[in-house]
Short mmCIF file of C-alpha atoms in Angstrom, two decimals:
data_model
loop_
_atom_site.label_atom_id
_atom_site.label_comp_id
_atom_site.label_asym_id
_atom_site.label_seq_id
_atom_site.Cartn_x
_atom_site.Cartn_y
_atom_site.Cartn_z
CA MET U 20 3.50 28.77 -1.89
CA ILE U 21 -0.16 27.90 -2.45
CA GLU U 22 -2.93 28.30 -0.02
CA ILE U 23 -5.96 25.96 0.04
CA LEU U 24 -9.12 27.59 -0.05
CA SER U 25 -11.75 24.62 -0.39
CA VAL U 26 -11.32 21.04 -0.38
CA THR U 27 -13.46 18.23 -0.37
CA GLY U 28 -12.42 14.89 0.62
CA PRO U 29 -9.05 13.40 1.54
CA ALA U 30 -6.60 15.48 -0.96
CA SER U 31 -2.99 15.01 -0.21
CA VAL U 32 0.55 15.69 -1.12
CA GLN U 33 1.87 12.40 -3.01
CA ASP U 34 4.92 11.60 -5.30
CA LEU U 35 5.40 8.31 -6.69
CA GLY U 36 5.84 6.40 -3.33
CA ARG U 37 8.11 5.02 -0.61
CA PHE U 38 9.20 1.73 -1.99
CA ASP U 39 11.98 0.55 0.26
CA GLN U 40 10.59 0.57 3.78
CA TYR U 41 8.37 -2.44 3.67
CA ARG U 42 10.54 -4.12 6.35
CA PHE U 43 9.49 -1.46 9.05
CA GLY U 44 5.66 -2.13 8.00
CA VAL U 45 5.75 0.97 5.81
CA GLY U 46 3.75 0.66 2.67
CA THR U 47 4.27 2.72 -0.23
CA SER U 48 1.77 5.51 -0.39
CA GLY U 49 2.31 7.61 -3.46
CA ALA U 50 0.04 8.62 -6.50
CA MET U 51 -2.97 6.47 -6.99
CA ASP U 52 -2.23 7.32 -11.03
CA ASP U 53 1.49 7.39 -11.24
CA VAL U 54 0.95 7.83 -15.05
CA ALA U 55 -0.70 11.25 -14.43
CA LEU U 56 1.75 12.67 -11.58
CA ARG U 57 4.38 11.67 -14.09
CA ALA U 58 2.96 13.17 -17.03
CA GLY U 59 2.31 16.51 -14.99
CA ASN U 60 6.09 16.52 -13.98
CA ILE U 61 7.07 15.97 -17.32
CA LEU U 62 4.87 19.04 -18.73
CA LEU U 63 6.92 21.17 -15.71
CA ASP U 64 10.22 19.88 -16.64
CA ASN U 65 10.34 18.68 -13.12
CA ASP U 66 11.93 15.57 -11.89
CA GLU U 67 9.08 12.89 -12.27
CA ASN U 68 9.13 12.11 -8.55
CA ALA U 69 8.27 15.42 -7.84
CA ALA U 70 5.52 15.92 -5.33
CA GLY U 71 2.01 16.94 -6.30
CA ILE U 72 -1.51 17.23 -4.85
CA GLU U 73 -3.83 14.44 -5.45
CA ILE U 74 -7.42 15.67 -5.53
CA PRO U 75 -10.11 12.93 -5.43
CA MET U 76 -13.28 15.02 -4.83
CA LEU U 77 -14.67 18.43 -5.52
CA PRO U 78 -14.78 21.28 -5.34
CA PHE U 79 -11.39 22.22 -4.76
CA LYS U 80 -9.91 25.78 -4.70
CA LEU U 81 -6.51 27.34 -4.03
CA ARG U 82 -4.64 30.30 -4.45
CA PHE U 83 -1.17 30.81 -5.83
CA GLY U 84 1.10 32.94 -3.60
CA ARG U 85 3.54 33.92 -6.46
CA ASP U 86 3.70 33.41 -10.11
CA MET U 87 4.18 29.51 -11.07
CA ALA U 88 3.90 27.20 -13.70
CA PHE U 89 1.30 24.33 -12.84
CA ALA U 90 -0.14 21.55 -14.69
CA LEU U 91 -3.32 19.37 -14.17
CA THR U 92 -3.30 15.70 -15.19
CA GLY U 93 -5.41 12.64 -14.54
CA ALA U 94 -9.06 13.07 -14.11
CA GLY U 95 -11.06 15.28 -16.60
CA VAL U 96 -11.97 18.35 -14.65
CA GLU U 97 -13.95 21.47 -15.37
CA ALA U 98 -11.09 24.06 -13.98
CA GLU U 99 -10.72 27.64 -14.34
CA ILE U 100 -8.20 30.22 -13.26
CA ALA U 101 -8.43 33.94 -13.57
CA GLY U 102 -11.40 33.78 -16.00
CA ARG U 103 -9.53 31.21 -18.24
CA VAL U 104 -10.64 27.65 -18.82
CA ILE U 105 -7.80 25.07 -18.33
CA PRO U 106 -8.26 21.81 -20.56
CA PRO U 107 -7.29 18.21 -19.28
CA TRP U 108 -3.70 17.29 -19.29
CA TRP U 109 -2.53 21.13 -19.58
CA ARG U 110 0.12 23.20 -18.12
CA SER U 111 -0.39 26.87 -17.49
CA HIS U 112 0.88 29.81 -15.74
CA ALA U 113 -0.54 31.36 -12.54
CA ARG U 114 0.28 34.82 -11.48
CA ALA U 115 0.65 35.57 -7.72
CA GLY U 116 -3.05 35.80 -6.20
CA ASP U 117 -4.74 33.94 -8.76
CA ILE U 118 -7.24 31.48 -7.59
CA LEU U 119 -7.84 28.23 -9.13
CA THR U 120 -11.20 26.70 -9.01
CA ILE U 121 -11.74 22.96 -10.09
CA LYS U 122 -15.51 22.44 -9.92
CA ALA U 123 -16.55 19.20 -11.81
CA MET U 124 -14.99 15.88 -12.59
CA PRO U 125 -17.02 14.46 -15.53
CA ARG U 126 -14.47 11.78 -16.12
CA GLY U 127 -11.89 9.76 -13.94
CA ALA U 128 -11.58 9.65 -10.17
CA ARG U 129 -8.47 11.53 -9.31
CA LEU U 130 -6.81 14.82 -10.36
CA TYR U 131 -3.50 15.77 -10.11
CA LEU U 132 -2.02 19.24 -9.51
CA THR U 133 1.67 19.60 -10.19
CA ILE U 134 3.80 22.92 -9.74
CA GLY U 135 7.20 23.88 -11.48
CA GLY U 136 9.77 22.46 -9.20
CA GLY U 137 7.11 20.54 -7.04
CA ILE U 138 5.52 20.74 -3.72
CA ASP U 139 8.41 21.11 -1.47
CA VAL U 140 7.52 19.18 1.68
CA PRO U 141 10.33 17.31 3.56
CA MET U 142 11.57 13.88 2.32
CA VAL U 143 10.46 11.48 4.80
CA LEU U 144 11.86 7.80 4.76
CA GLY U 145 13.17 8.65 1.19
CA SER U 146 9.53 9.98 -0.12
CA ARG U 147 7.40 12.97 0.05
CA SER U 148 4.10 10.93 0.08
CA THR U 149 1.60 11.25 2.63
CA GLN U 150 1.57 8.03 4.97
CA PHE U 151 -2.04 8.23 6.60
CA ARG U 152 -1.34 5.70 8.98
CA GLY U 153 1.84 6.51 10.24
CA GLU U 154 0.73 10.17 10.09
CA PHE U 155 3.96 11.17 8.37
CA GLY U 156 5.29 12.39 5.16
CA GLY U 157 3.31 14.91 2.55
CA TRP U 158 1.78 17.74 4.46
CA GLN U 159 2.01 17.28 8.32
CA GLY U 160 1.40 13.55 7.58
CA ARG U 161 -2.39 14.41 7.09
CA PRO U 162 -4.98 15.12 4.18
CA LEU U 163 -5.09 18.83 3.45
CA GLN U 164 -7.32 21.30 5.20
CA VAL U 165 -8.56 24.67 4.48
CA GLY U 166 -6.04 27.37 5.44
CA ASP U 167 -3.19 24.99 4.62
CA ILE U 168 -0.02 26.97 2.87
CA LEU U 169 2.15 24.38 1.18
CA PRO U 170 5.68 25.42 0.38
CA CYS U 171 6.73 25.20 -3.41
CA ALA U 172 10.17 24.65 -4.68
CA ALA U 173 11.90 27.25 -6.87
CA SER U 174 11.62 26.54 -10.52
CA ALA U 175 12.75 27.91 -13.69
CA ALA U 176 11.03 31.02 -15.49
CA ALA U 177 7.62 31.14 -17.03
CA ILE U 178 6.52 28.21 -19.12
CA ASP U 179 4.25 28.53 -22.07
CA GLU U 180 0.78 26.81 -22.29
CA LEU U 181 1.17 23.21 -23.70
CA GLY U 182 -1.26 20.30 -23.40
CA VAL U 183 -0.60 16.47 -24.09
CA GLU U 184 -3.00 13.78 -25.01
CA PRO U 185 -4.53 12.21 -21.82
CA ALA U 186 -3.00 8.73 -21.05
CA GLU U 187 -6.57 7.24 -21.04
CA ILE U 188 -6.69 7.98 -24.81
CA THR U 189 -3.25 7.13 -25.78
CA LEU U 190 -3.13 3.90 -23.69
CA ALA U 191 -6.94 3.32 -24.27
CA ARG U 192 -7.54 -0.81 -23.83
CA PRO U 193 -9.35 -2.62 -26.89
CA ASN U 194 -12.92 -3.36 -26.42
CA THR U 195 -13.57 -1.41 -23.57
CA ALA U 196 -17.21 -0.25 -22.76
CA ALA U 197 -17.88 3.15 -21.47
CA ASP U 198 -17.91 3.39 -17.74
CA GLU U 199 -16.05 0.16 -17.76
CA THR U 200 -12.44 -0.59 -16.65
CA ILE U 201 -10.33 -3.47 -17.90
CA VAL U 202 -7.17 -4.16 -16.14
CA ARG U 203 -4.59 -6.88 -16.84
CA VAL U 204 -3.66 -9.32 -13.77
CA VAL U 205 -1.27 -12.08 -13.31
CA ILE U 206 -2.58 -14.75 -11.20
CA ALA U 207 -1.20 -15.18 -7.81
CA GLY U 208 -0.61 -17.80 -5.07
CA GLU U 209 -4.09 -18.87 -4.40
CA TYR U 210 -5.76 -19.17 -7.82
CA ASP U 211 -5.49 -22.84 -8.01
CA GLY U 212 -7.56 -23.07 -4.55
CA PHE U 213 -10.42 -21.73 -6.57
CA ASP U 214 -12.33 -24.60 -8.83
CA ALA U 215 -12.46 -23.96 -12.73
CA ALA U 216 -16.04 -22.55 -12.65
CA THR U 217 -15.11 -20.11 -9.78
CA GLN U 218 -12.04 -18.99 -11.91
CA ALA U 219 -14.23 -18.51 -14.87
CA LEU U 220 -16.59 -16.57 -12.84
CA PHE U 221 -13.90 -14.22 -11.81
CA TRP U 222 -12.81 -13.66 -15.37
CA SER U 223 -16.05 -13.10 -16.89
CA SER U 224 -17.82 -10.93 -14.13
CA SER U 225 -18.22 -7.30 -14.37
CA TRP U 226 -17.44 -6.19 -10.87
CA LYS U 227 -18.83 -3.34 -9.32
CA ILE U 228 -16.98 -0.67 -7.49
CA THR U 229 -18.63 0.05 -4.30
CA PRO U 230 -18.49 3.29 -2.45
CA GLN U 231 -15.84 1.54 0.32
CA SER U 232 -13.19 2.07 -2.14
CA ASN U 233 -10.41 4.33 -1.69
CA ARG U 234 -6.57 4.75 -1.27
CA TYR U 235 -6.78 1.70 0.88
CA GLY U 236 -8.29 -0.70 -1.29
CA TYR U 237 -11.09 -0.92 -3.74
CA ARG U 238 -13.73 -3.35 -2.54
CA LEU U 239 -15.90 -4.87 -5.55
CA GLN U 240 -19.36 -6.37 -5.49
CA GLY U 241 -20.38 -9.33 -7.76
CA PRO U 242 -21.05 -13.02 -7.53
CA ALA U 243 -19.36 -14.58 -4.75
CA VAL U 244 -15.85 -16.06 -5.40
CA LYS U 245 -14.95 -18.62 -3.02
CA PRO U 246 -12.25 -21.19 -2.69
CA LYS U 247 -12.90 -24.99 -2.83
CA ALA U 248 -11.93 -25.04 0.89
CA PRO U 249 -11.34 -22.25 3.19
CA ILE U 250 -7.64 -20.59 3.14
CA GLU U 251 -6.14 -18.98 5.91
CA LYS U 252 -2.64 -18.06 5.23
CA ARG U 253 0.13 -16.95 7.87
CA SER U 254 0.36 -13.43 7.55
CA HIS U 255 2.79 -12.34 4.50
CA GLY U 256 3.79 -9.27 2.43
CA ILE U 257 1.39 -7.97 0.03
CA VAL U 258 1.71 -4.84 -2.54
CA PRO U 259 -0.59 -2.62 -4.13
CA GLY U 260 -2.49 -4.53 -6.93
CA VAL U 261 -2.91 -7.70 -4.96
CA ILE U 262 -6.59 -9.00 -5.17
CA GLN U 263 -7.66 -10.67 -2.00
CA ILE U 264 -10.79 -12.72 -1.61
CA PRO U 265 -12.26 -12.44 2.13
CA PRO U 266 -14.41 -15.09 3.28
CA ASN U 267 -17.45 -13.29 1.62
CA GLY U 268 -16.14 -13.84 -1.84
CA GLN U 269 -16.15 -10.20 -2.70
CA PRO U 270 -12.72 -9.23 -4.16
CA ILE U 271 -10.69 -6.47 -2.81
CA ILE U 272 -7.79 -4.79 -4.61
CA GLN U 273 -5.05 -3.56 -2.33
CA MET U 274 -4.09 0.07 -3.21
CA ARG U 275 -1.30 2.51 -2.23
CA ASP U 276 -2.40 2.77 1.60
CA ALA U 277 -3.03 -0.88 2.05
CA GLN U 278 -1.47 -2.73 4.91
CA THR U 279 1.84 -4.34 4.04
CA SER U 280 0.74 -7.63 4.95
CA GLY U 281 -2.25 -9.91 4.89
CA GLY U 282 -3.54 -13.51 5.34
CA TYR U 283 -6.57 -13.60 2.70
CA PRO U 284 -6.22 -15.93 -0.28
CA LYS U 285 -5.06 -13.93 -3.21
CA ILE U 286 -6.56 -14.68 -6.66
CA ALA U 287 -4.38 -12.30 -8.77
CA THR U 288 -2.45 -9.12 -8.82
CA VAL U 289 -3.21 -6.17 -11.17
CA ILE U 290 -0.15 -5.35 -13.19
CA GLY U 291 1.96 -2.30 -12.44
CA ALA U 292 1.21 -0.89 -15.96
CA ASP U 293 -2.69 -0.88 -15.23
CA LEU U 294 -2.70 0.16 -11.38
CA TRP U 295 -3.33 3.71 -12.46
CA ARG U 296 -6.40 2.55 -14.46
CA VAL U 297 -8.07 1.22 -11.09
CA GLY U 298 -6.89 4.54 -9.68
CA GLN U 299 -9.28 6.59 -12.35
CA ALA U 300 -12.02 3.97 -12.01
CA ARG U 301 -15.25 5.83 -10.45
CA LEU U 302 -17.20 4.61 -7.69
CA GLY U 303 -20.23 2.67 -9.06
CA SER U 304 -18.52 1.85 -12.28
CA SER U 305 -17.64 -1.37 -13.41
CA LEU U 306 -14.25 -3.28 -13.38
CA ARG U 307 -13.12 -6.42 -15.41
CA PHE U 308 -10.01 -8.50 -15.03
CA GLU U 309 -7.94 -9.92 -17.91
CA GLN U 310 -5.64 -12.67 -17.44
CA THR U 311 -1.95 -11.78 -18.83
CA ALA U 312 1.25 -13.69 -18.42
CA TYR U 313 4.08 -12.48 -16.56
CA ALA U 314 6.25 -11.63 -19.74
CA ASP U 315 3.18 -9.89 -21.34
CA ALA U 316 2.94 -7.72 -17.87
CA LEU U 317 6.71 -6.72 -18.39
CA ALA U 318 5.95 -5.94 -21.96
CA ALA U 319 3.06 -3.82 -20.93
CA GLU U 320 5.67 -1.85 -18.69
CA ALA U 321 7.93 -1.40 -21.32
CA GLU U 322 5.16 0.08 -23.48
CA MET U 323 4.18 2.40 -20.44
CA SER U 324 8.10 3.46 -20.37
CA THR U 325 7.73 4.25 -24.22
CA TYR U 326 4.63 6.40 -23.86
CA LEU U 327 6.48 8.29 -21.15
CA ASP U 328 9.73 8.53 -23.03
CA ARG U 329 7.64 9.98 -26.04
CA LEU U 330 6.03 12.50 -23.80
CA ARG U 331 9.25 13.74 -22.67
CA THR U 332 10.81 14.10 -26.26
CA ASN U 333 7.67 15.89 -27.32
CA VAL U 334 7.59 18.48 -24.55
CA ARG U 335 11.29 19.00 -25.33
CA LEU U 336 10.80 19.35 -29.11
CA VAL U 337 8.02 21.86 -28.23
CA GLU U 338 10.43 23.92 -26.07
CA GLU U 339 13.09 24.04 -28.49
CA THR U 340 10.66 25.20 -31.22
CA ARG U 341 9.56 28.01 -29.07
CA THR U 342 13.18 29.08 -28.08
CA CYS U 343 14.32 28.99 -31.90
CA MET B 28 9.46 -35.88 -0.66
CA THR B 29 6.32 -34.54 -1.06
CA ALA B 30 5.07 -31.40 -2.80
CA SER B 31 4.13 -30.01 0.88
CA ASP B 32 7.69 -30.43 1.77
CA ARG B 33 9.01 -27.82 -0.69
CA PRO B 34 8.39 -24.12 -0.58
CA ARG B 35 5.90 -22.38 -2.50
CA ILE B 36 6.87 -19.71 -4.61
CA SER B 37 4.47 -17.31 -6.21
CA LEU B 38 4.12 -13.90 -8.14
CA LEU B 39 2.82 -10.56 -6.61
CA GLY B 40 2.43 -9.09 -10.20
CA THR B 41 5.48 -7.93 -11.36
CA SER B 42 6.90 -6.05 -8.38
CA ALA B 43 7.20 -8.71 -6.08
CA LEU B 44 7.27 -12.40 -5.17
CA LEU B 45 6.28 -14.67 -2.20
CA PHE B 46 8.29 -17.33 -0.74
CA GLU B 47 6.40 -19.67 1.72
CA ALA B 48 8.40 -21.98 3.65
CA PRO B 49 7.13 -25.64 4.29
CA GLY B 50 6.55 -26.86 7.90
CA ALA B 51 5.40 -25.20 11.31
CA PHE B 52 4.92 -21.93 12.42
CA ASP B 53 7.57 -21.62 15.23
CA LEU B 54 11.05 -20.06 15.84
CA PRO B 55 13.37 -22.56 14.12
CA HIS B 56 11.62 -22.04 10.82
CA GLN B 57 11.47 -18.46 11.21
CA ARG B 58 15.29 -18.39 12.16
CA ARG B 59 15.67 -19.87 8.50
CA ILE B 60 13.35 -17.35 7.13
CA TRP B 61 15.70 -14.65 8.79
CA ALA B 62 18.74 -16.41 6.91
CA LEU B 63 17.19 -16.72 3.82
CA ALA B 64 16.18 -13.04 4.03
CA ALA B 65 19.61 -11.77 4.86
CA THR B 66 21.14 -13.53 2.04
CA ALA B 67 18.45 -12.50 -0.59
CA SER B 68 18.44 -9.05 0.43
CA LYS B 69 21.77 -8.95 -1.08
CA TRP B 70 20.83 -10.54 -4.61
CA PRO B 71 21.13 -7.99 -7.78
CA GLY B 72 17.68 -6.68 -8.56
CA ILE B 73 16.32 -7.32 -5.02
CA ARG B 74 15.09 -4.03 -3.37
CA GLU B 75 13.95 -5.69 -0.14
CA ALA B 76 13.54 -8.87 1.47
CA ILE B 77 10.83 -8.74 3.97
CA PRO B 78 10.23 -11.57 6.39
CA GLY B 79 6.73 -12.57 7.12
CA ILE B 80 5.37 -15.55 9.22
CA THR B 81 7.53 -18.37 7.93
CA ASN B 82 7.48 -16.63 4.62
CA MET B 83 9.25 -14.01 2.66
CA MET B 84 8.42 -11.27 0.31
CA LEU B 85 11.01 -10.22 -2.33
CA THR B 86 10.45 -6.81 -3.83
CA PHE B 87 12.12 -6.05 -7.04
CA GLU B 88 14.36 -2.92 -7.87
CA THR B 89 13.70 -4.15 -11.70
CA PRO B 90 11.55 -7.14 -12.57
CA PRO B 91 13.62 -10.06 -13.73
CA ARG B 92 13.24 -11.22 -17.21
CA GLU B 93 12.63 -14.77 -16.34
CA LEU B 94 12.02 -16.20 -13.07
CA ASP B 95 13.80 -19.62 -13.20
CA THR B 96 17.07 -18.21 -11.78
CA LEU B 97 15.65 -16.57 -8.89
CA VAL B 98 13.47 -19.73 -8.19
CA ALA B 99 16.16 -21.97 -8.34
CA ALA B 100 18.29 -19.53 -5.91
CA LEU B 101 15.43 -19.22 -3.34
CA ASN B 102 14.96 -23.30 -3.30
CA ASP B 103 18.65 -23.61 -3.01
CA GLY B 104 18.99 -20.56 -0.35
CA TRP B 105 16.09 -22.26 1.76
CA ASP B 106 17.84 -25.72 1.64
CA ALA B 107 21.22 -24.27 2.75
CA ALA B 108 19.70 -21.74 5.27
CA GLU B 109 20.90 -22.69 8.42
CA GLY B 110 18.73 -21.08 11.43
CA LEU B 111 20.13 -17.43 12.08
CA ALA B 112 19.72 -16.94 15.73
CA ILE B 113 19.31 -12.91 16.14
CA GLY B 114 20.92 -12.04 19.36
CA GLY B 115 18.17 -9.33 19.58
CA ARG B 116 17.52 -6.78 22.63
CA GLU B 117 14.99 -7.84 25.36
CA ILE B 118 12.30 -5.22 25.94
CA GLY B 119 9.89 -4.95 29.04
CA LEU B 120 6.74 -3.44 27.88
CA PRO B 121 4.52 -2.09 30.95
CA VAL B 122 0.65 -3.15 30.05
CA THR B 123 -2.48 -1.80 31.38
CA TYR B 124 -4.79 -4.82 31.13
CA GLY B 125 -8.56 -4.23 30.81
CA GLY B 126 -9.97 -0.75 30.95
CA GLU B 127 -11.71 1.19 28.04
CA ILE B 128 -8.92 0.15 25.61
CA GLY B 129 -8.57 -3.26 26.66
CA SER B 130 -12.40 -3.75 26.90
CA GLN B 131 -12.36 -7.38 25.36
CA LEU B 132 -10.33 -8.81 28.30
CA GLN B 133 -13.48 -10.20 30.09
CA SER B 134 -14.68 -11.63 26.60
CA VAL B 135 -11.29 -13.60 26.10
CA ALA B 136 -11.75 -14.74 29.73
CA ASP B 137 -15.20 -16.13 28.91
CA HIS B 138 -14.46 -17.37 25.56
CA CYS B 139 -11.39 -19.37 26.89
CA GLY B 140 -13.15 -20.25 30.04
CA LEU B 141 -10.75 -18.67 32.36
CA SER B 142 -10.60 -15.67 35.02
CA VAL B 143 -9.37 -12.35 33.90
CA ASP B 144 -6.40 -12.73 36.41
CA ASP B 145 -5.80 -16.20 34.55
CA VAL B 146 -5.74 -14.50 31.16
CA VAL B 147 -3.57 -11.78 32.31
CA SER B 148 -0.90 -13.90 33.86
CA ILE B 149 -0.88 -16.29 30.98
CA HIS B 150 -0.61 -13.49 28.41
CA ALA B 151 2.10 -11.94 30.48
CA ALA B 152 4.14 -15.13 31.22
CA PRO B 153 6.02 -15.91 28.07
CA LEU B 154 9.05 -14.21 26.54
CA TYR B 155 7.77 -13.41 23.02
CA THR B 156 9.98 -13.36 19.95
CA VAL B 157 9.44 -10.72 17.22
CA PHE B 158 9.15 -12.61 14.17
CA ALA B 159 8.52 -9.94 11.66
CA LEU B 160 7.23 -6.52 11.06
CA GLY B 161 4.35 -5.65 8.78
CA SER B 162 0.83 -4.37 8.39
CA HIS B 163 1.39 -0.75 9.60
CA PRO B 164 4.50 1.57 10.43
CA GLY B 165 6.32 -0.27 13.33
CA TYR B 166 3.87 -3.18 13.98
CA CYS B 167 5.33 -6.48 15.17
CA TYR B 168 4.23 -10.07 14.74
CA LEU B 169 5.11 -11.77 17.97
CA GLY B 170 5.48 -15.57 18.32
CA GLY B 171 5.08 -17.48 21.46
CA MET B 172 1.65 -16.94 22.86
CA ASP B 173 -0.09 -19.35 25.06
CA PRO B 174 -2.57 -21.39 22.95
CA ARG B 175 -4.92 -21.51 26.19
CA ILE B 176 -5.75 -17.86 25.50
CA THR B 177 -6.68 -18.02 21.50
CA MET B 178 -9.77 -16.53 20.47
CA PRO B 179 -10.80 -16.41 16.84
CA ARG B 180 -10.46 -13.01 14.82
CA ARG B 181 -13.69 -10.79 14.62
CA GLN B 182 -16.10 -11.41 11.95
CA THR B 183 -16.31 -7.71 11.05
CA PRO B 184 -13.10 -5.48 11.95
CA LEU B 185 -13.52 -2.62 14.10
CA GLN B 186 -13.15 0.61 12.05
CA ARG B 187 -10.81 2.07 14.80
CA SER B 188 -8.76 0.54 17.34
CA ALA B 189 -6.20 2.70 19.39
CA GLY B 190 -2.68 3.04 18.97
CA GLY B 191 -0.67 0.72 21.75
CA SER B 192 -3.58 -1.64 21.92
CA VAL B 193 -2.26 -5.13 23.13
CA SER B 194 -4.49 -7.66 21.29
CA ILE B 195 -5.18 -11.40 20.58
CA GLY B 196 -6.25 -12.49 17.09
CA GLY B 197 -6.46 -16.17 16.83
CA SER B 198 -3.28 -17.73 18.36
CA GLN B 199 -1.44 -14.68 17.90
CA THR B 200 -0.90 -11.60 20.21
CA GLY B 201 0.39 -7.98 19.23
CA VAL B 202 0.61 -4.29 20.00
CA SER B 203 -0.67 -2.07 17.25
CA ALA B 204 1.69 0.83 16.72
CA SER B 205 -0.92 3.29 15.63
CA SER B 206 -4.50 3.70 15.75
CA GLY B 207 -6.30 2.05 12.60
CA PRO B 208 -8.92 -0.89 11.70
CA SER B 209 -8.53 -4.32 13.64
CA GLY B 210 -10.12 -7.52 13.82
CA TRP B 211 -8.56 -8.49 16.83
CA HIS B 212 -9.46 -8.15 20.38
CA ALA B 213 -7.74 -5.71 22.63
CA ILE B 214 -7.37 -6.96 26.09
CA GLY B 215 -4.98 -3.93 27.20
CA HIS B 216 -2.66 -0.91 26.14
CA THR B 217 0.91 0.35 26.35
CA SER B 218 2.08 3.70 25.93
CA TRP B 219 5.34 2.62 24.46
CA THR B 220 6.15 3.97 21.27
CA PHE B 221 7.07 1.59 18.48
CA PHE B 222 7.91 3.88 15.48
CA ASP B 223 9.36 7.36 14.79
CA PRO B 224 10.15 8.26 11.11
CA SER B 225 12.67 10.75 12.73
CA TRP B 226 14.61 7.83 14.25
CA PRO B 227 17.78 6.63 12.37
CA THR B 228 15.94 3.13 12.16
CA PRO B 229 12.30 3.88 12.12
CA ALA B 230 10.96 1.02 14.06
CA ALA B 231 11.78 0.56 17.40
CA LEU B 232 11.92 -3.26 17.30
CA ALA B 233 13.30 -5.79 14.63
CA PRO B 234 12.92 -9.70 13.94
CA GLY B 235 14.70 -11.34 16.87
CA ASP B 236 14.18 -8.81 19.64
CA THR B 237 11.88 -10.00 22.56
CA ILE B 238 9.21 -8.53 24.39
CA ARG B 239 7.90 -9.27 28.05
CA PHE B 240 4.64 -7.80 29.08
CA GLU B 241 4.74 -6.43 32.51
CA ILE B 242 1.59 -6.01 34.24
CA GLU B 243 1.67 -2.60 35.36
CA ARG B 244 -2.04 -2.72 36.19
CA VAL B 245 -5.26 -4.52 35.66
CA ILE B 246 -8.56 -2.86 35.36
CA ARG B 247 -11.55 -5.20 35.91
#
């Protein structure tokens, strides 16, 4: 087990998400950066869907109740355990009683702590992810608090230290300025409800990520993007990544804890292969949208699978070399 | 046939697709949506077919390589869809109108030029049909509200509205299944439970079920 000693902001237990409960009004939840969670689990030889802890704010401190392997992926952080510094995208080993301290997050927005075997909270409706609105899943259906003691699944014996290249380096997008995130989007149902000049404005603008951005949605600030005539839709299903334009013309990207339905016009949807980039975009930084075709969005997903396959292969190769 | 007579089909990225039926927001159209959803949920590669208000979202198990086949199947499916009359359950829902949670009862009455008693009796009169579930766990979109008690949604949503709030938003009414933000006007509340993840089917109500609001008490 692990004990939470210090927590800032809404840290929570998340796996990849709950994907087949929309018909009951239940959204996906799940890691905002699914690539980082997968990578952490790959480093630990876990099922890629094993639950970890998503940490959006620091400081964060926890104590390991027994010897276990763990990994830190996602945001770049300053982390320390028993006097050792843990580099980013790294797996290491804790002894019973060791305290892991995470002090600063110079890059990215969310850190993932994964452990050998995974956080062993019960599966609820097919997932271990925390459903905040429904108050179920994860650890008691709520954000973590000081004093929480999380059960950990049994895991294989000790694993040596090992790191992998962070996804933001391997999967870096060309022509991205520092402190800027570029995400590819496929246009959505109401795109044609905006005139050409407004569409151009949507593509060319550098959108500021406001402090009202979280697991529910990212609220952006920039020039007002308004449809030719007001559009009110009948309530319909929406998924994480959908970019809605409310009456004030300021886009909102729906994220993992978004409502499962909405009625605002949708201008575009962030593709699945880039949603993690939004999850790692920092408050106050800028975001730009790049139009992509459906076929290219599928190609980007294939590229992501290739990246994860390579990660898996490399980790396995290292294990084999070490056991030789 | 004009374009507006045909369904609209649009992408929600690579994980889902939205089908919007032409025509009115009424029960006959909704019954065709239920029929289409029942059919489409069995198609290969489809994870769920989720009815909305005269529309349907399909989520993908695996995104289709090309969309033409799916689009054609949806168009044909809509044309072939006979209204599915679901013989749902009828639920009586005891409601306390007004009071702290239903604090907008008077505002709705004022807006509609009616007395509080009129609003309550008009709201409690119809047999409402659950058109769809969505928004948050267990929440039901209801059809059948009397247009006399229509009130536009709030300009700025409330950060937190109580679970069990009976509210009016535009020409719709509903009951929130848990506390959360809301742009609607609460006129009452119920202590009924709409969702429990430990139930075999986690949502208490399903499309096709009907609800009658029973006036338990009116706090003026």
